Coordinates of C-alpha atoms and ligand atoms in Angstrom, one line a residue:
M1 CA 141.4 -95.4 -3.1
N2 CA 140.3 -98.8 -4.3
T3 CA 137.8 -100.2 -1.9
K4 CA 136.5 -103.1 -4.0
K5 CA 136.6 -106.5 -2.3
K6 CA 139.2 -108.8 -3.7
A7 CA 137.9 -112.3 -4.5
L8 CA 139.9 -115.4 -5.4
N9 CA 137.9 -117.8 -7.5
L10 CA 139.7 -121.2 -7.4
C11 CA 139.0 -124.0 -9.9
A12 CA 137.1 -121.4 -11.7
G13 CA 135.6 -123.4 -14.6
L14 CA 133.2 -121.3 -16.6
G15 CA 132.6 -119.1 -13.5
G16 CA 128.9 -120.0 -13.0
N17 CA 129.4 -119.0 -9.3
R18 CA 131.0 -115.7 -10.3
K19 CA 128.6 -114.6 -13.1
N20 CA 126.4 -112.3 -10.9
W21 CA 129.2 -111.0 -8.6
K22 CA 129.3 -107.2 -8.8
N23 CA 131.7 -104.7 -7.4
V24 CA 134.4 -107.3 -6.7
E25 CA 137.8 -107.6 -8.2
V26 CA 138.2 -111.2 -9.2
T27 CA 141.3 -113.4 -9.8
A28 CA 140.4 -116.8 -11.2
V29 CA 142.6 -119.8 -11.3
E30 CA 141.9 -122.6 -13.7
L31 CA 144.1 -125.5 -14.8
D32 CA 142.6 -126.2 -18.2
P33 CA 143.7 -123.6 -20.8
K34 CA 140.6 -124.2 -23.0
I35 CA 138.3 -123.6 -20.1
A36 CA 140.4 -120.6 -18.9
K37 CA 140.1 -119.0 -22.4
V38 CA 136.3 -119.2 -22.4
Y39 CA 136.3 -117.8 -18.8
Q40 CA 138.5 -114.9 -19.8
D41 CA 136.1 -114.1 -22.8
L42 CA 133.1 -114.2 -20.4
Y43 CA 134.7 -112.0 -17.7
P44 CA 137.2 -109.8 -19.5
H45 CA 138.0 -107.7 -16.4
D46 CA 139.0 -110.7 -14.2
I47 CA 142.6 -111.7 -13.9
V48 CA 142.8 -115.3 -15.1
V49 CA 145.7 -117.5 -14.0
I50 CA 146.2 -120.8 -15.8
G51 CA 147.6 -123.0 -13.0
D52 CA 147.2 -125.1 -9.9
A53 CA 144.6 -123.7 -7.4
M54 CA 146.3 -125.2 -4.4
E55 CA 149.7 -123.7 -5.2
Y56 CA 148.2 -120.3 -5.9
L57 CA 146.2 -120.4 -2.7
K58 CA 149.3 -121.3 -0.6
K59 CA 151.3 -118.4 -2.1
H60 CA 148.7 -115.6 -2.6
R61 CA 145.8 -116.1 -0.1
N62 CA 146.7 -113.1 2.0
E63 CA 146.1 -110.8 -1.0
F64 CA 142.4 -111.6 -0.9
D65 CA 139.3 -110.8 1.2
F66 CA 137.3 -113.8 0.0
V67 CA 138.1 -117.2 -1.4
W68 CA 135.7 -119.4 -3.3
F69 CA 137.1 -122.9 -4.1
S70 CA 135.2 -125.5 -6.2
P71 CA 137.5 -128.6 -6.4
P72 CA 136.6 -131.1 -9.1
C73 CA 133.6 -133.1 -7.9
Q74 CA 133.6 -136.2 -10.3
K75 CA 135.5 -138.5 -7.9
H76 CA 133.1 -137.7 -5.0
S77 CA 129.9 -137.8 -6.9
R78 CA 127.2 -140.4 -6.5
M79 CA 127.6 -141.0 -10.2
M80 CA 130.6 -143.1 -9.1
K81 CA 128.2 -145.7 -7.8
A82 CA 125.3 -145.1 -10.2
T83 CA 126.7 -146.9 -13.2
R84 CA 127.1 -150.5 -14.4
H85 CA 130.7 -149.7 -15.5
D86 CA 133.6 -150.3 -13.3
V87 CA 134.7 -146.7 -12.4
A88 CA 136.1 -147.6 -9.0
D89 CA 138.8 -145.1 -8.1
F90 CA 140.2 -143.2 -5.1
F91 CA 138.6 -139.8 -4.3
D92 CA 140.4 -136.6 -5.1
P93 CA 141.9 -135.4 -1.8
M94 CA 141.9 -131.7 -3.0
L95 CA 138.4 -131.1 -1.5
W96 CA 139.4 -132.1 2.1
Q97 CA 142.9 -130.5 1.8
A98 CA 141.3 -127.2 0.7
I99 CA 138.8 -127.1 3.6
I100 CA 141.4 -128.0 6.3
F101 CA 143.9 -125.5 4.8
L102 CA 141.4 -122.7 4.8
Q103 CA 140.2 -123.5 8.3
H104 CA 143.7 -123.2 9.7
F105 CA 145.7 -120.8 7.4
Y106 CA 143.3 -118.2 6.0
K107 CA 141.8 -115.3 7.9
G108 CA 139.3 -113.9 5.3
K109 CA 135.9 -115.3 4.5
W110 CA 136.0 -118.6 2.5
I111 CA 133.8 -121.1 0.9
V112 CA 134.4 -124.6 -0.5
E113 CA 131.8 -126.0 -2.8
N114 CA 131.2 -129.6 -4.0
V115 CA 128.5 -132.1 -4.8
K116 CA 126.8 -134.5 -2.4
P117 CA 129.3 -137.3 -2.1
Y118 CA 128.5 -141.0 -2.4
Y119 CA 130.0 -141.5 1.1
E120 CA 129.5 -139.8 4.5
P121 CA 131.3 -136.5 4.2
L122 CA 134.6 -136.5 6.2
I123 CA 133.8 -133.0 7.4
K124 CA 130.2 -131.9 8.1
P125 CA 129.1 -129.2 5.6
T126 CA 128.0 -125.8 6.8
A127 CA 125.0 -125.8 4.3
I128 CA 123.4 -128.0 1.7
L129 CA 121.6 -126.2 -1.1
G130 CA 120.2 -128.1 -4.0
R131 CA 122.8 -130.5 -5.2
H132 CA 125.6 -128.5 -3.6
Y133 CA 127.5 -129.0 -0.4
F134 CA 129.2 -126.0 1.1
W135 CA 131.9 -125.6 3.8
S136 CA 132.5 -122.1 4.9
N137 CA 133.4 -119.8 7.8
F138 CA 130.2 -117.8 7.6
D139 CA 126.5 -118.8 7.8
I140 CA 124.7 -119.5 4.5
S141 CA 121.0 -119.0 4.6
N142 CA 118.5 -121.1 2.6
I143 CA 117.2 -120.0 -0.8
D144 CA 115.2 -121.7 -3.5
V145 CA 117.9 -123.0 -5.7
P146 CA 117.0 -122.6 -9.3
S147 CA 115.9 -126.0 -10.6
P148 CA 117.6 -127.4 -13.7
K149 CA 114.5 -129.5 -14.6
G150 CA 116.1 -132.8 -15.3
F151 CA 118.6 -131.8 -18.0
I152 CA 121.4 -131.5 -15.5
T153 CA 122.0 -135.2 -15.3
S154 CA 121.2 -136.3 -18.8
G155 CA 121.8 -135.4 -22.4
S156 CA 124.7 -134.4 -24.5
S157 CA 122.7 -133.4 -27.5
K158 CA 123.0 -130.0 -29.1
E159 CA 119.6 -129.1 -27.6
S160 CA 120.6 -130.2 -24.0
V161 CA 123.8 -128.2 -24.2
Q162 CA 121.8 -125.2 -25.4
S163 CA 119.2 -125.6 -22.6
M164 CA 122.1 -125.8 -20.0
K165 CA 123.6 -122.6 -21.5
D166 CA 120.3 -120.8 -21.4
W167 CA 119.6 -122.0 -17.8
L168 CA 122.9 -120.7 -16.6
G169 CA 122.9 -117.6 -18.9
I170 CA 126.5 -118.6 -20.0
H171 CA 127.0 -118.5 -23.7
Y172 CA 130.1 -119.3 -25.8
D173 CA 130.6 -120.7 -29.3
G174 CA 131.1 -124.4 -30.0
N175 CA 131.8 -127.1 -27.4
I176 CA 134.4 -127.4 -24.7
Y177 CA 135.3 -130.8 -23.3
Y178 CA 136.3 -131.4 -19.7
K179 CA 139.4 -133.6 -19.5
D180 CA 138.7 -136.9 -21.4
N181 CA 134.9 -136.6 -21.0
H182 CA 133.2 -136.8 -24.4
C183 CA 130.0 -135.0 -23.2
P184 CA 130.0 -131.3 -24.2
A185 CA 127.5 -130.6 -21.4
Q186 CA 129.9 -131.6 -18.6
V187 CA 131.6 -128.2 -18.3
L188 CA 128.2 -126.7 -17.9
R189 CA 127.1 -129.3 -15.5
N190 CA 130.1 -128.4 -13.4
C191 CA 128.7 -124.9 -12.9
V192 CA 127.1 -123.4 -9.8
H193 CA 124.0 -121.5 -10.9
P194 CA 124.8 -117.7 -10.9
K195 CA 121.9 -116.9 -8.5
L196 CA 123.4 -119.4 -5.9
G197 CA 126.9 -117.9 -6.3
E198 CA 125.5 -114.4 -5.8
H199 CA 123.5 -115.5 -2.7
V200 CA 126.6 -117.1 -1.1
L201 CA 128.7 -114.0 -1.8
K202 CA 126.0 -111.9 -0.1
C203 CA 126.0 -114.2 2.9
S204 CA 129.7 -113.8 3.2
E205 CA 129.2 -110.1 3.8
S206 CA 127.8 -110.6 7.3
K207 CA 130.2 -109.6 10.0
K208 CA 130.1 -113.0 11.8
I209 CA 132.7 -115.7 11.3
I210 CA 131.9 -119.2 12.3
S211 CA 134.2 -122.1 12.8
I212 CA 133.4 -125.5 11.5
K213 CA 133.4 -128.1 14.2
S214 CA 134.6 -131.2 12.4
E215 CA 133.3 -134.4 14.0
Q216 CA 136.6 -135.9 15.0
Q217 CA 136.8 -139.6 15.0
V218 CA 139.3 -141.4 17.1
I219 CA 140.3 -144.8 15.9
E220 CA 142.3 -146.9 18.3
F221 CA 144.6 -149.6 17.0
N222 CA 145.4 -152.5 19.3
Ligands
SAM1 C1 133.5 -127.9 -10.5 S1 134.4 -127.1 -11.8 C2 134.3 -125.4 -11.3 C3 132.9 -124.8 -11.5 C4 132.8 -123.4 -11.2 N1 132.9 -123.1 -9.8 C5 131.5 -122.8 -11.7 O1 130.5 -122.5 -10.9 O2 131.3 -122.7 -12.9 C6 136.1 -127.4 -11.4 C7 137.1 -126.8 -12.3 O3 138.4 -127.0 -11.7 C8 139.4 -127.2 -12.7 N2 140.6 -127.8 -12.0 C9 140.8 -129.1 -11.8 N3 142.0 -129.3 -11.1 C10 142.5 -128.0 -10.9 C11 143.6 -127.5 -10.3 N4 144.5 -128.3 -9.7 N5 143.8 -126.2 -10.3 C12 142.9 -125.3 -10.9 N6 141.8 -125.7 -11.5 C13 141.6 -127.1 -11.5 C14 138.7 -128.0 -13.7 O4 139.3 -127.9 -15.0 C15 137.3 -127.5 -13.7 O5 137.1 -126.5 -14.6

């Protein structure tokens, strides 16, 4: 009988969060075929689906014991406000859609990960570890998050890319570019450090399920 936990890794990227997971059967969903290809080479035993994470979650969630969801963070990031260039744009609603969907329509353990936003988060996170915000239905204890020593925010040189690969322990040939971003370090910068991904998965193994109490705001219109 197969007793391995079944994990769904949504918006899988290069699977930084997944790298140290052991004894789990992983299905990964990634929209970008170039990134999905590298993911598949890194984790040959995972099932890799090239497609939309939200659609996959809606259809298949009940086939899994655990869901990790890392929606794209660029449109929430403080970098939106930290540049001289006009990058004004609407945030990507996938983050908030994912949290509310999982809160209401998924019975297993789940976690949504993103960066610290430039605005007050619409739903209070369960935990903040390093540069990551987490929303989950289980407690996440604190750990010393491995520090990237400055190269996480800067540098697109060959040396910076190599330092990022070494820091994460994720190696592949050549460069991959995330969407229209010309920086070859961006896909690596998107990664959760493997030790943090491993820690969060361990935390999910506790029996207790918590529910997020979102701070409801009532706005009255005259
Ligand atoms: C923040 S990164 C994921 C990082 C990953 N958790 C890690 O630790 O390495 C987000 C990824 O989501 C992918 N993505 C964006 N929109 C998507 C969608 N609708 N469905 C699936 N993947 C998507 C992007 O191509 C990107 O690789």
